[in-house]
């Protein structure tokens, strides 16, 4: 009975497909597949000339080595600059103490000279010592500021290294993209190129049919579906070979 076992020939077989589009631009140097060919997962579909990506990777890696050496040298230089700044800072304390001592000595002798307990020559000598100590103190402060300003960092070089590391990652990824392999078992269709052709990310090279799982889309009249529920067994015949059936 048609209502117990409905059937239709308004149906077609369907499978998922993907368009194989390059991730990078370049000339195709290897194309081992043909249209309508079955391929296995991981099988090479085509290869884009990798030399330009390899050159970029080599140059970036060489630049990274240079930057690492520059950073090491700069770190040693910074350490020396910091040590010098600390040494000069220590000299300030000594110069300040000498200046304060010379100032106190001069003030004491100035007071005594007013009572004629200290000669003019002694007062002049104390003033000279005070002035010299003050000059040394000011000079030490200036040297400390200069030493502190001379302490450089490696932040700029580190930023350059981070940029080069990003370039290396991108170059490695582009090098990987230059070799395109089948992501699953499938069949090649709509092959639109050949070896020697220039490929770009805006243009599909081929279509890959996912042969792992097929679907049948069948149209029935609504009046024939009363006995059909989820899980009901379906028997499928393909017109190419009606002697063979499939269950689903």
Coordinates of N, CA, C and O in Angstrom, one line a residue, residues 22-24 44 46-50 53-54 57 168-181:
X22 N 43.3 29.1 -2.4 CA 44.6 29.3 -1.8 C 44.6 30.3 -0.7 O 43.8 31.2 -0.7
X23 N 45.4 30.1 0.3 CA 45.6 31.0 1.4 C 46.6 32.1 1.0 O 46.6 33.2 1.6
X24 N 47.5 31.7 0.1 CA 48.6 32.6 -0.3 C 48.6 32.7 -1.8 O 48.1 31.8 -2.5
X44 N 48.4 15.3 -1.3 CA 48.7 16.6 -1.9 C 47.8 16.9 -3.0 O 47.6 16.1 -4.0
X46 N 47.9 20.4 -4.5 CA 48.8 21.2 -5.3 C 49.8 21.9 -4.4 O 49.6 22.0 -3.2
X47 N 50.8 22.4 -5.0 CA 51.9 23.1 -4.2 C 52.2 24.4 -5.0 O 52.5 24.4 -6.2
X48 N 52.2 25.5 -4.2 CA 52.6 26.8 -4.7 C 54.1 27.0 -4.4 O 54.6 26.6 -3.4
X49 N 54.8 27.7 -5.3 CA 56.2 27.9 -5.2 C 56.5 28.5 -3.8 O 56.1 29.7 -3.5
X50 N 57.3 27.8 -3.0 CA 57.5 28.3 -1.6 C 58.7 29.2 -1.4 O 59.0 29.6 -0.3
X53 N 58.4 32.7 0.3 CA 58.1 32.5 1.7 C 59.3 32.0 2.5 O 59.5 32.5 3.6
X54 N 60.1 31.1 1.9 CA 61.3 30.6 2.6 C 62.3 31.7 2.7 O 63.0 31.9 3.8
X57 N 61.3 34.0 5.5 CA 61.5 33.3 6.8 C 63.0 33.3 7.2 O 63.4 33.6 8.3
X168 N 58.3 36.0 11.6 CA 58.7 34.6 11.5 C 57.5 33.7 11.6 O 57.3 32.8 10.8
X169 N 56.6 34.0 12.5 CA 55.3 33.2 12.6 C 54.5 33.2 11.3 O 54.0 32.2 10.8
X170 N 54.4 34.5 10.8 CA 53.6 34.6 9.6 C 54.3 33.9 8.4 O 53.6 33.3 7.6
X171 N 55.6 34.0 8.3 CA 56.3 33.4 7.2 C 56.2 31.9 7.3 O 56.1 31.2 6.3
X172 N 56.3 31.3 8.5 CA 56.1 29.9 8.7 C 54.7 29.5 8.2 O 54.5 28.4 7.6
X173 N 53.7 30.3 8.6 CA 52.3 29.9 8.2 C 52.2 30.0 6.7 O 51.5 29.1 6.1
X174 N 52.7 31.0 6.1 CA 52.6 31.1 4.6 C 53.3 30.0 3.9 O 52.9 29.5 2.9
X175 N 54.4 29.6 4.5 CA 55.2 28.4 4.0 C 54.3 27.2 4.1 O 54.3 26.3 3.1
X176 N 53.6 27.0 5.2 CA 52.7 25.9 5.4 C 51.6 26.0 4.4 O 51.2 24.9 3.8
X177 N 51.1 27.2 4.2 CA 49.9 27.3 3.2 C 50.3 27.1 1.8 O 49.4 26.8 1.0
X178 N 51.6 27.1 1.5 CA 52.0 26.9 0.1 C 51.8 25.5 -0.4 O 51.8 25.2 -1.6
X179 N 51.6 24.6 0.6 CA 51.3 23.2 0.3 C 49.9 22.8 0.7 O 49.6 22.9 1.9
X180 N 49.0 22.5 -0.2 CA 47.6 22.3 0.1 C 47.3 20.8 -0.1 O 47.6 20.2 -1.1
X181 N 46.7 20.2 1.0 CA 46.4 18.8 1.1 C 44.9 18.6 1.4 O 44.3 19.5 1.9

